[in-house]
């Protein structure tokens, strides 16, 4: 599925740094025929230990993750809806993506310029929301309205600096949290600079680097998974000696629709699907053992695929 998330934000909030960190998670474009070769687009692997465990169980030659596109969109400035800065380019690009990752700066550093008088994440959010609303007012087609796109807020902090999330009594942080709660908004906290630096290191050095900077969570993985969920996507799996693969479908997809992600015949000539939850398969140790235990279910056309299903499709 060619679904994409546009990375937006004011200048100097860490938007491009975040995109650079994300591209370290890029996957082979050859596995995804829909993928673009545009340098501002990263086809990013969705981290999933379920798939990795299934690949180990099957001793698969290939382990192919699900993927989502992240698009680095030109920075927004006040007046973008009237063409200020790269406003027209920004608005045309953001209309083409399916969801928005809104990067907001929550660190104070006098060496990094800020377009506003002070660091105030809620004020930054409101500025961009205002520009998007103004842009929508000039668009007659409601399907093209940007406010309608789901948003994941990415709060960018800086190791060693003053970060608002570390001073929860700060009025600016409190107002931001109240805004998120009131709007039932989703957010993640990321240190884009540290994550970008980590992309250049070997695996053995990464843990030591994280300890030195006090950044123990992989914020990028959290962001990718959050973006995947934001788009309303789930993964089901196929697994065998040749390949274990995570397939992407919308939440609520029926078995034939899910089968179409693999091949159109799996939808148009669908007969039935044999289904087992990934964890049940791991516990059984093999398809044969799971079948003996009666843990593989036969499902028909009306079955709604669940996140984590392992499926074999039978078709005419």
mmCIF file of C-alpha atoms in Angstrom:
data_model
loop_
_atom_site.group_PDB
_atom_site.id
_atom_site.type_symbol
_atom_site.label_atom_id
_atom_site.label_comp_id
_atom_site.label_asym_id
_atom_site.label_seq_id
_atom_site.Cartn_x
_atom_site.Cartn_y
_atom_site.Cartn_z
ATOM 1 C CA UNK A 1 0.000 0.000 0.000
ATOM 2 C CA UNK A 2 1.438 3.345 -1.050
ATOM 3 C CA UNK A 3 0.640 5.313 2.097
ATOM 4 C CA UNK A 4 2.805 8.223 3.172
ATOM 5 C CA UNK A 5 3.358 10.533 6.117
ATOM 6 C CA UNK A 6 4.510 14.107 5.531
ATOM 7 C CA UNK A 7 7.015 15.563 8.016
ATOM 8 C CA UNK A 8 6.138 19.199 8.669
ATOM 9 C CA UNK A 9 7.241 21.914 11.053
ATOM 10 C CA UNK A 10 8.612 25.426 11.394
ATOM 11 C CA UNK A 11 12.236 26.138 10.414
ATOM 12 C CA UNK A 12 14.956 24.864 12.801
ATOM 13 C CA UNK A 13 12.752 22.465 14.748
ATOM 14 C CA UNK A 14 14.790 19.426 13.631
ATOM 15 C CA UNK A 15 12.587 18.290 10.762
ATOM 16 C CA UNK A 16 15.366 17.408 8.313
ATOM 17 C CA UNK A 17 17.485 15.899 11.098
ATOM 18 C CA UNK A 18 14.576 13.629 11.925
ATOM 19 C CA UNK A 19 14.181 12.645 8.274
ATOM 20 C CA UNK A 20 17.896 11.764 8.104
ATOM 21 C CA UNK A 21 17.483 9.521 11.146
ATOM 22 C CA UNK A 22 14.462 7.861 9.560
ATOM 23 C CA UNK A 23 16.262 7.076 6.319
ATOM 24 C CA UNK A 24 18.654 4.820 8.251
ATOM 25 C CA UNK A 25 15.628 2.555 8.632
ATOM 26 C CA UNK A 26 15.033 2.549 4.870
ATOM 27 C CA UNK A 27 14.228 -0.693 3.083
ATOM 28 C CA UNK A 28 15.102 -1.903 -0.387
ATOM 29 C CA UNK A 29 12.902 -0.055 -2.858
ATOM 30 C CA UNK A 30 12.983 -3.172 -5.064
ATOM 31 C CA UNK A 31 10.670 -4.888 -2.580
ATOM 32 C CA UNK A 32 8.103 -2.110 -2.907
ATOM 33 C CA UNK A 33 7.160 -1.380 -6.533
ATOM 34 C CA UNK A 34 5.052 1.627 -5.492
ATOM 35 C CA UNK A 35 8.045 3.362 -3.915
ATOM 36 C CA UNK A 36 9.470 6.573 -5.337
ATOM 37 C CA UNK A 37 13.158 7.324 -5.815
ATOM 38 C CA UNK A 38 12.630 10.946 -4.828
ATOM 39 C CA UNK A 39 15.422 11.846 -2.332
ATOM 40 C CA UNK A 40 12.903 13.617 -0.113
ATOM 41 C CA UNK A 41 10.990 10.346 0.361
ATOM 42 C CA UNK A 42 12.168 7.552 2.633
ATOM 43 C CA UNK A 43 10.595 4.085 2.450
ATOM 44 C CA UNK A 44 11.000 3.044 6.066
ATOM 45 C CA UNK A 45 10.787 -0.441 7.589
ATOM 46 C CA UNK A 46 8.204 -0.892 10.340
ATOM 47 C CA UNK A 47 10.017 -2.531 13.287
ATOM 48 C CA UNK A 48 8.238 -5.738 14.292
ATOM 49 C CA UNK A 49 9.720 -8.438 16.511
ATOM 50 C CA UNK A 50 6.806 -10.740 15.635
ATOM 51 C CA UNK A 51 8.021 -10.945 12.040
ATOM 52 C CA UNK A 52 11.606 -11.514 13.165
ATOM 53 C CA UNK A 53 10.576 -14.410 15.423
ATOM 54 C CA UNK A 54 8.515 -15.994 12.657
ATOM 55 C CA UNK A 55 11.455 -15.717 10.255
ATOM 56 C CA UNK A 56 13.678 -17.455 12.807
ATOM 57 C CA UNK A 57 11.078 -20.206 13.314
ATOM 58 C CA UNK A 58 10.797 -20.857 9.576
ATOM 59 C CA UNK A 59 14.526 -20.289 8.966
ATOM 60 C CA UNK A 60 13.468 -18.039 6.118
ATOM 61 C CA UNK A 61 15.952 -16.952 3.476
ATOM 62 C CA UNK A 62 14.292 -13.518 3.299
ATOM 63 C CA UNK A 63 12.741 -11.389 6.033
ATOM 64 C CA UNK A 64 10.671 -8.598 4.485
ATOM 65 C CA UNK A 65 9.159 -5.933 6.764
ATOM 66 C CA UNK A 66 6.092 -3.808 6.266
ATOM 67 C CA UNK A 67 6.946 -0.284 5.177
ATOM 68 C CA UNK A 68 5.636 3.255 5.293
ATOM 69 C CA UNK A 69 6.770 6.334 3.357
ATOM 70 C CA UNK A 70 7.970 9.451 5.134
ATOM 71 C CA UNK A 71 8.130 12.629 3.049
ATOM 72 C CA UNK A 72 10.369 15.564 4.022
ATOM 73 C CA UNK A 73 8.162 18.553 3.221
ATOM 74 C CA UNK A 74 9.461 22.116 2.840
ATOM 75 C CA UNK A 75 9.444 24.151 6.077
ATOM 76 C CA UNK A 76 6.402 26.277 6.861
ATOM 77 C CA UNK A 77 6.444 29.943 7.831
ATOM 78 C CA UNK A 78 3.719 32.364 8.850
ATOM 79 C CA UNK A 79 1.840 33.482 5.742
ATOM 80 C CA UNK A 80 2.375 30.185 3.887
ATOM 81 C CA UNK A 81 -1.314 30.107 2.963
ATOM 82 C CA UNK A 82 -0.689 33.347 1.029
ATOM 83 C CA UNK A 83 2.473 32.031 -0.622
ATOM 84 C CA UNK A 84 5.072 33.282 1.883
ATOM 85 C CA UNK A 85 8.359 31.369 1.917
ATOM 86 C CA UNK A 86 7.868 28.049 0.164
ATOM 87 C CA UNK A 87 4.191 28.162 1.057
ATOM 88 C CA UNK A 88 2.770 27.064 -2.281
ATOM 89 C CA UNK A 89 5.240 24.166 -2.508
ATOM 90 C CA UNK A 90 4.496 23.201 1.095
ATOM 91 C CA UNK A 91 0.742 23.158 0.603
ATOM 92 C CA UNK A 92 0.867 21.185 -2.646
ATOM 93 C CA UNK A 93 3.106 18.528 -1.064
ATOM 94 C CA UNK A 94 1.111 18.202 2.138
ATOM 95 C CA UNK A 95 -2.111 17.619 0.190
ATOM 96 C CA UNK A 96 -0.538 14.542 -1.394
ATOM 97 C CA UNK A 97 0.301 12.684 1.831
ATOM 98 C CA UNK A 98 -2.096 10.548 3.874
ATOM 99 C CA UNK A 99 -1.076 11.744 7.340
ATOM 100 C CA UNK A 100 1.115 14.342 9.023
ATOM 101 C CA UNK A 101 4.043 14.040 11.426
ATOM 102 C CA UNK A 102 4.204 17.512 12.956
ATOM 103 C CA UNK A 103 7.670 18.170 14.418
ATOM 104 C CA UNK A 104 7.649 20.566 17.357
ATOM 105 C CA UNK A 105 10.743 21.858 19.126
ATOM 106 C CA UNK A 106 10.725 21.449 22.928
ATOM 107 C CA UNK A 107 14.414 22.240 23.605
ATOM 108 C CA UNK A 108 16.049 25.574 24.335
ATOM 109 C CA UNK A 109 19.453 26.193 22.749
ATOM 110 C CA UNK A 110 20.657 29.736 21.970
ATOM 111 C CA UNK A 111 22.985 28.303 19.312
ATOM 112 C CA UNK A 112 20.045 27.018 17.275
ATOM 113 C CA UNK A 113 18.007 29.853 15.780
ATOM 114 C CA UNK A 114 14.287 29.997 16.462
ATOM 115 C CA UNK A 115 11.786 31.797 14.259
ATOM 116 C CA UNK A 116 9.632 32.765 17.252
ATOM 117 C CA UNK A 117 10.482 34.978 20.237
ATOM 118 C CA UNK A 118 10.753 32.003 22.575
ATOM 119 C CA UNK A 119 10.346 28.238 22.572
ATOM 120 C CA UNK A 120 6.614 27.663 22.850
ATOM 121 C CA UNK A 121 5.486 24.378 21.271
ATOM 122 C CA UNK A 122 1.764 25.097 21.530
ATOM 123 C CA UNK A 123 2.190 28.481 19.835
ATOM 124 C CA UNK A 124 4.137 26.746 17.040
ATOM 125 C CA UNK A 125 1.375 24.170 16.616
ATOM 126 C CA UNK A 126 -1.322 26.835 16.518
ATOM 127 C CA UNK A 127 0.617 28.831 13.910
ATOM 128 C CA UNK A 128 0.774 25.878 11.541
ATOM 129 C CA UNK A 129 -2.840 24.873 12.223
ATOM 130 C CA UNK A 130 -3.923 28.425 11.390
ATOM 131 C CA UNK A 131 -2.055 28.334 8.070
ATOM 132 C CA UNK A 132 -3.615 24.986 7.174
ATOM 133 C CA UNK A 133 -7.121 26.197 8.031
ATOM 134 C CA UNK A 134 -6.593 29.323 5.907
ATOM 135 C CA UNK A 135 -5.380 27.186 3.032
ATOM 136 C CA UNK A 136 -8.448 24.945 3.316
ATOM 137 C CA UNK A 137 -10.738 27.973 3.113
ATOM 138 C CA UNK A 138 -9.454 28.582 -0.414
ATOM 139 C CA UNK A 139 -10.084 24.976 -1.453
ATOM 140 C CA UNK A 140 -13.608 24.171 -2.623
ATOM 141 C CA UNK A 141 -13.131 20.388 -2.668
ATOM 142 C CA UNK A 142 -13.572 19.163 0.941
ATOM 143 C CA UNK A 143 -11.653 15.977 0.108
ATOM 144 C CA UNK A 144 -8.557 18.136 -0.412
ATOM 145 C CA UNK A 145 -8.776 19.744 3.032
ATOM 146 C CA UNK A 146 -5.568 19.364 5.066
ATOM 147 C CA UNK A 147 -7.318 19.577 8.541
ATOM 148 C CA UNK A 148 -8.932 16.223 7.744
ATOM 149 C CA UNK A 149 -5.578 14.393 7.762
ATOM 150 C CA UNK A 150 -4.566 12.485 10.929
ATOM 151 C CA UNK A 151 -1.674 14.061 12.847
ATOM 152 C CA UNK A 152 1.100 12.598 14.989
ATOM 153 C CA UNK A 153 2.991 15.224 16.986
ATOM 154 C CA UNK A 154 6.749 14.631 17.231
ATOM 155 C CA UNK A 155 8.269 16.499 20.179
ATOM 156 C CA UNK A 156 11.936 17.025 19.432
ATOM 157 C CA UNK A 157 14.243 17.326 22.445
ATOM 158 C CA UNK A 158 18.019 17.737 22.723
ATOM 159 C CA UNK A 159 20.369 15.719 24.927
ATOM 160 C CA UNK A 160 22.166 17.901 27.443
ATOM 161 C CA UNK A 161 19.914 20.883 26.808
ATOM 162 C CA UNK A 162 16.911 22.329 28.593
ATOM 163 C CA UNK A 163 13.911 20.307 27.502
ATOM 164 C CA UNK A 164 10.369 21.208 28.434
ATOM 165 C CA UNK A 165 9.387 17.571 29.065
ATOM 166 C CA UNK A 166 11.966 17.492 31.862
ATOM 167 C CA UNK A 167 10.284 20.434 33.625
ATOM 168 C CA UNK A 168 6.634 19.317 33.687
ATOM 169 C CA UNK A 169 5.607 22.312 35.817
ATOM 170 C CA UNK A 170 6.696 24.704 33.075
ATOM 171 C CA UNK A 171 3.568 26.548 31.941
ATOM 172 C CA UNK A 172 4.438 25.949 28.271
ATOM 173 C CA UNK A 173 4.606 22.168 28.807
ATOM 174 C CA UNK A 174 1.398 22.132 30.837
ATOM 175 C CA UNK A 175 -0.508 24.022 28.128
ATOM 176 C CA UNK A 176 0.842 21.640 25.495
ATOM 177 C CA UNK A 177 -0.309 18.573 27.447
ATOM 178 C CA UNK A 178 -3.726 20.145 28.009
ATOM 179 C CA UNK A 179 -4.024 20.732 24.253
ATOM 180 C CA UNK A 180 -3.138 17.100 23.496
ATOM 181 C CA UNK A 181 -5.603 15.791 26.081
ATOM 182 C CA UNK A 182 -8.414 18.067 24.923
ATOM 183 C CA UNK A 183 -7.927 17.055 21.282
ATOM 184 C CA UNK A 184 -7.184 13.377 21.992
ATOM 185 C CA UNK A 185 -3.921 13.908 20.117
ATOM 186 C CA UNK A 186 -1.109 11.374 19.758
ATOM 187 C CA UNK A 187 2.507 12.376 20.362
ATOM 188 C CA UNK A 188 5.978 10.862 20.684
ATOM 189 C CA UNK A 189 9.168 12.352 22.143
ATOM 190 C CA UNK A 190 12.325 11.991 20.039
ATOM 191 C CA UNK A 191 15.895 13.279 20.181
ATOM 192 C CA UNK A 192 16.348 13.683 16.438
ATOM 193 C CA UNK A 193 20.005 14.733 16.700
ATOM 194 C CA UNK A 194 21.038 11.681 18.737
ATOM 195 C CA UNK A 195 19.038 9.343 16.504
ATOM 196 C CA UNK A 196 20.649 10.881 13.423
ATOM 197 C CA UNK A 197 24.119 10.423 14.919
ATOM 198 C CA UNK A 198 23.327 6.807 15.758
ATOM 199 C CA UNK A 199 22.657 6.010 12.116
ATOM 200 C CA UNK A 200 26.402 6.235 11.436
ATOM 201 C CA UNK A 201 27.418 3.839 14.226
ATOM 202 C CA UNK A 202 27.808 0.077 14.270
ATOM 203 C CA UNK A 203 25.329 -1.830 16.399
ATOM 204 C CA UNK A 204 27.907 -2.576 19.118
ATOM 205 C CA UNK A 205 28.601 1.128 19.645
ATOM 206 C CA UNK A 206 25.008 2.304 19.781
ATOM 207 C CA UNK A 207 24.209 1.207 23.324
ATOM 208 C CA UNK A 208 27.294 2.945 24.711
ATOM 209 C CA UNK A 209 26.398 6.092 22.782
ATOM 210 C CA UNK A 210 22.873 6.023 24.197
ATOM 211 C CA UNK A 211 24.221 5.656 27.741
ATOM 212 C CA UNK A 212 26.553 8.617 27.280
ATOM 213 C CA UNK A 213 23.705 10.848 26.135
ATOM 214 C CA UNK A 214 21.042 9.394 28.427
ATOM 215 C CA UNK A 215 18.771 8.481 25.507
ATOM 216 C CA UNK A 216 17.798 4.857 26.107
ATOM 217 C CA UNK A 217 14.623 4.508 24.048
ATOM 218 C CA UNK A 218 14.691 4.204 20.280
ATOM 219 C CA UNK A 219 12.437 7.158 19.569
ATOM 220 C CA UNK A 220 12.599 6.529 15.828
ATOM 221 C CA UNK A 221 11.099 3.050 16.154
ATOM 222 C CA UNK A 222 8.352 4.500 18.343
ATOM 223 C CA UNK A 223 7.711 7.163 15.706
ATOM 224 C CA UNK A 224 7.533 4.641 12.850
ATOM 225 C CA UNK A 225 5.125 2.375 14.709
ATOM 226 C CA UNK A 226 3.078 5.396 15.747
ATOM 227 C CA UNK A 227 2.864 6.557 12.140
ATOM 228 C CA UNK A 228 1.795 3.096 10.972
ATOM 229 C CA UNK A 229 -0.993 3.014 13.561
ATOM 230 C CA UNK A 230 -1.952 6.600 12.715
ATOM 231 C CA UNK A 231 -2.698 5.498 9.171
ATOM 232 C CA UNK A 232 -5.040 2.819 10.522
ATOM 233 C CA UNK A 233 -2.831 -0.021 9.293
ATOM 234 C CA UNK A 234 -2.192 -3.508 10.625
ATOM 235 C CA UNK A 235 0.142 -6.328 9.597
ATOM 236 C CA UNK A 236 -0.553 -9.955 8.844
ATOM 237 C CA UNK A 237 2.192 -12.436 8.025
ATOM 238 C CA UNK A 238 3.123 -15.179 5.618
ATOM 239 C CA UNK A 239 6.043 -17.363 6.576
ATOM 240 C CA UNK A 240 8.031 -20.236 5.118
ATOM 241 C CA UNK A 241 11.542 -21.317 4.192
ATOM 242 C CA UNK A 242 11.728 -18.937 1.234
ATOM 243 C CA UNK A 243 10.371 -15.829 2.918
ATOM 244 C CA UNK A 244 8.679 -14.335 5.952
ATOM 245 C CA UNK A 245 6.859 -11.124 5.097
ATOM 246 C CA UNK A 246 4.679 -8.601 6.884
ATOM 247 C CA UNK A 247 1.790 -7.475 4.676
ATOM 248 C CA UNK A 248 0.048 -4.139 5.179
ATOM 249 C CA UNK A 249 -3.746 -3.831 5.160
ATOM 250 C CA UNK A 250 -6.225 -1.317 6.572
ATOM 251 C CA UNK A 251 -7.713 -2.213 9.936
ATOM 252 C CA UNK A 252 -11.023 -3.949 9.276
ATOM 253 C CA UNK A 253 -9.972 -5.600 5.998
ATOM 254 C CA UNK A 254 -11.653 -8.922 5.181
ATOM 255 C CA UNK A 255 -9.633 -11.987 4.210
ATOM 256 C CA UNK A 256 -10.124 -11.560 0.423
ATOM 257 C CA UNK A 257 -9.117 -7.883 0.619
ATOM 258 C CA UNK A 258 -6.041 -8.838 2.625
ATOM 259 C CA UNK A 259 -5.195 -11.521 0.097
ATOM 260 C CA UNK A 260 -5.188 -8.886 -2.638
ATOM 261 C CA UNK A 261 -2.105 -7.380 -0.971
ATOM 262 C CA UNK A 262 -0.263 -10.513 -2.088
ATOM 263 C CA UNK A 263 -1.935 -11.163 -5.452
ATOM 264 C CA UNK A 264 -5.191 -10.104 -7.092
ATOM 265 C CA UNK A 265 -6.166 -13.783 -7.556
ATOM 266 C CA UNK A 266 -6.252 -14.175 -3.781
ATOM 267 C CA UNK A 267 -9.214 -11.792 -3.757
ATOM 268 C CA UNK A 268 -11.070 -12.597 -6.985
ATOM 269 C CA UNK A 269 -10.643 -16.403 -6.699
ATOM 270 C CA UNK A 270 -10.678 -16.621 -2.914
ATOM 271 C CA UNK A 271 -11.870 -19.950 -1.474
ATOM 272 C CA UNK A 272 -10.794 -19.838 2.162
ATOM 273 C CA UNK A 273 -7.971 -18.802 4.471
ATOM 274 C CA UNK A 274 -6.139 -20.848 7.064
ATOM 275 C CA UNK A 275 -5.334 -18.618 10.011
ATOM 276 C CA UNK A 276 -3.328 -18.815 13.217
ATOM 277 C CA UNK A 277 -2.175 -16.100 15.596
ATOM 278 C CA UNK A 278 1.577 -15.552 15.349
ATOM 279 C CA UNK A 279 2.172 -16.377 19.021
ATOM 280 C CA UNK A 280 0.198 -19.630 18.810
ATOM 281 C CA UNK A 281 2.371 -20.670 15.867
ATOM 282 C CA UNK A 282 5.539 -19.919 17.800
ATOM 283 C CA UNK A 283 4.279 -21.910 20.779
ATOM 284 C CA UNK A 284 3.416 -24.876 18.561
ATOM 285 C CA UNK A 285 6.800 -24.743 16.846
ATOM 286 C CA UNK A 286 5.571 -25.544 13.328
ATOM 287 C CA UNK A 287 2.491 -25.477 11.101
ATOM 288 C CA UNK A 288 2.272 -29.268 11.281
ATOM 289 C CA UNK A 289 2.223 -29.284 15.079
ATOM 290 C CA UNK A 290 -0.261 -26.391 15.179
ATOM 291 C CA UNK A 291 -2.535 -28.324 12.812
ATOM 292 C CA UNK A 292 -2.324 -31.435 15.013
ATOM 293 C CA UNK A 293 -3.310 -29.310 18.002
ATOM 294 C CA UNK A 294 -6.312 -27.917 16.131
ATOM 295 C CA UNK A 295 -5.012 -24.341 16.376
ATOM 296 C CA UNK A 296 -5.249 -23.483 12.684
ATOM 297 C CA UNK A 297 -8.681 -22.085 11.839
ATOM 298 C CA UNK A 298 -10.443 -22.145 8.487
ATOM 299 C CA UNK A 299 -12.006 -18.752 7.724
ATOM 300 C CA UNK A 300 -14.242 -17.593 4.876
ATOM 301 C CA UNK A 301 -14.865 -14.400 2.909
ATOM 302 C CA UNK A 302 -16.387 -12.498 5.826
ATOM 303 C CA UNK A 303 -13.457 -12.988 8.190
ATOM 304 C CA UNK A 304 -11.916 -9.710 9.374
ATOM 305 C CA UNK A 305 -8.131 -10.041 9.498
ATOM 306 C CA UNK A 306 -6.553 -9.318 12.881
ATOM 307 C CA UNK A 307 -3.200 -7.702 13.552
ATOM 308 C CA UNK A 308 -0.668 -10.519 13.980
ATOM 309 C CA UNK A 309 -2.513 -13.189 11.998
ATOM 310 C CA UNK A 310 -0.406 -15.693 10.045
ATOM 311 C CA UNK A 311 -2.409 -16.626 6.954
ATOM 312 C CA UNK A 312 -2.277 -19.156 4.118
ATOM 313 C CA UNK A 313 -4.710 -18.339 1.303
ATOM 314 C CA UNK A 314 -6.432 -20.966 -0.817
ATOM 315 C CA UNK A 315 -7.785 -19.784 -4.169
ATOM 316 C CA UNK A 316 -9.220 -21.213 -7.352
#
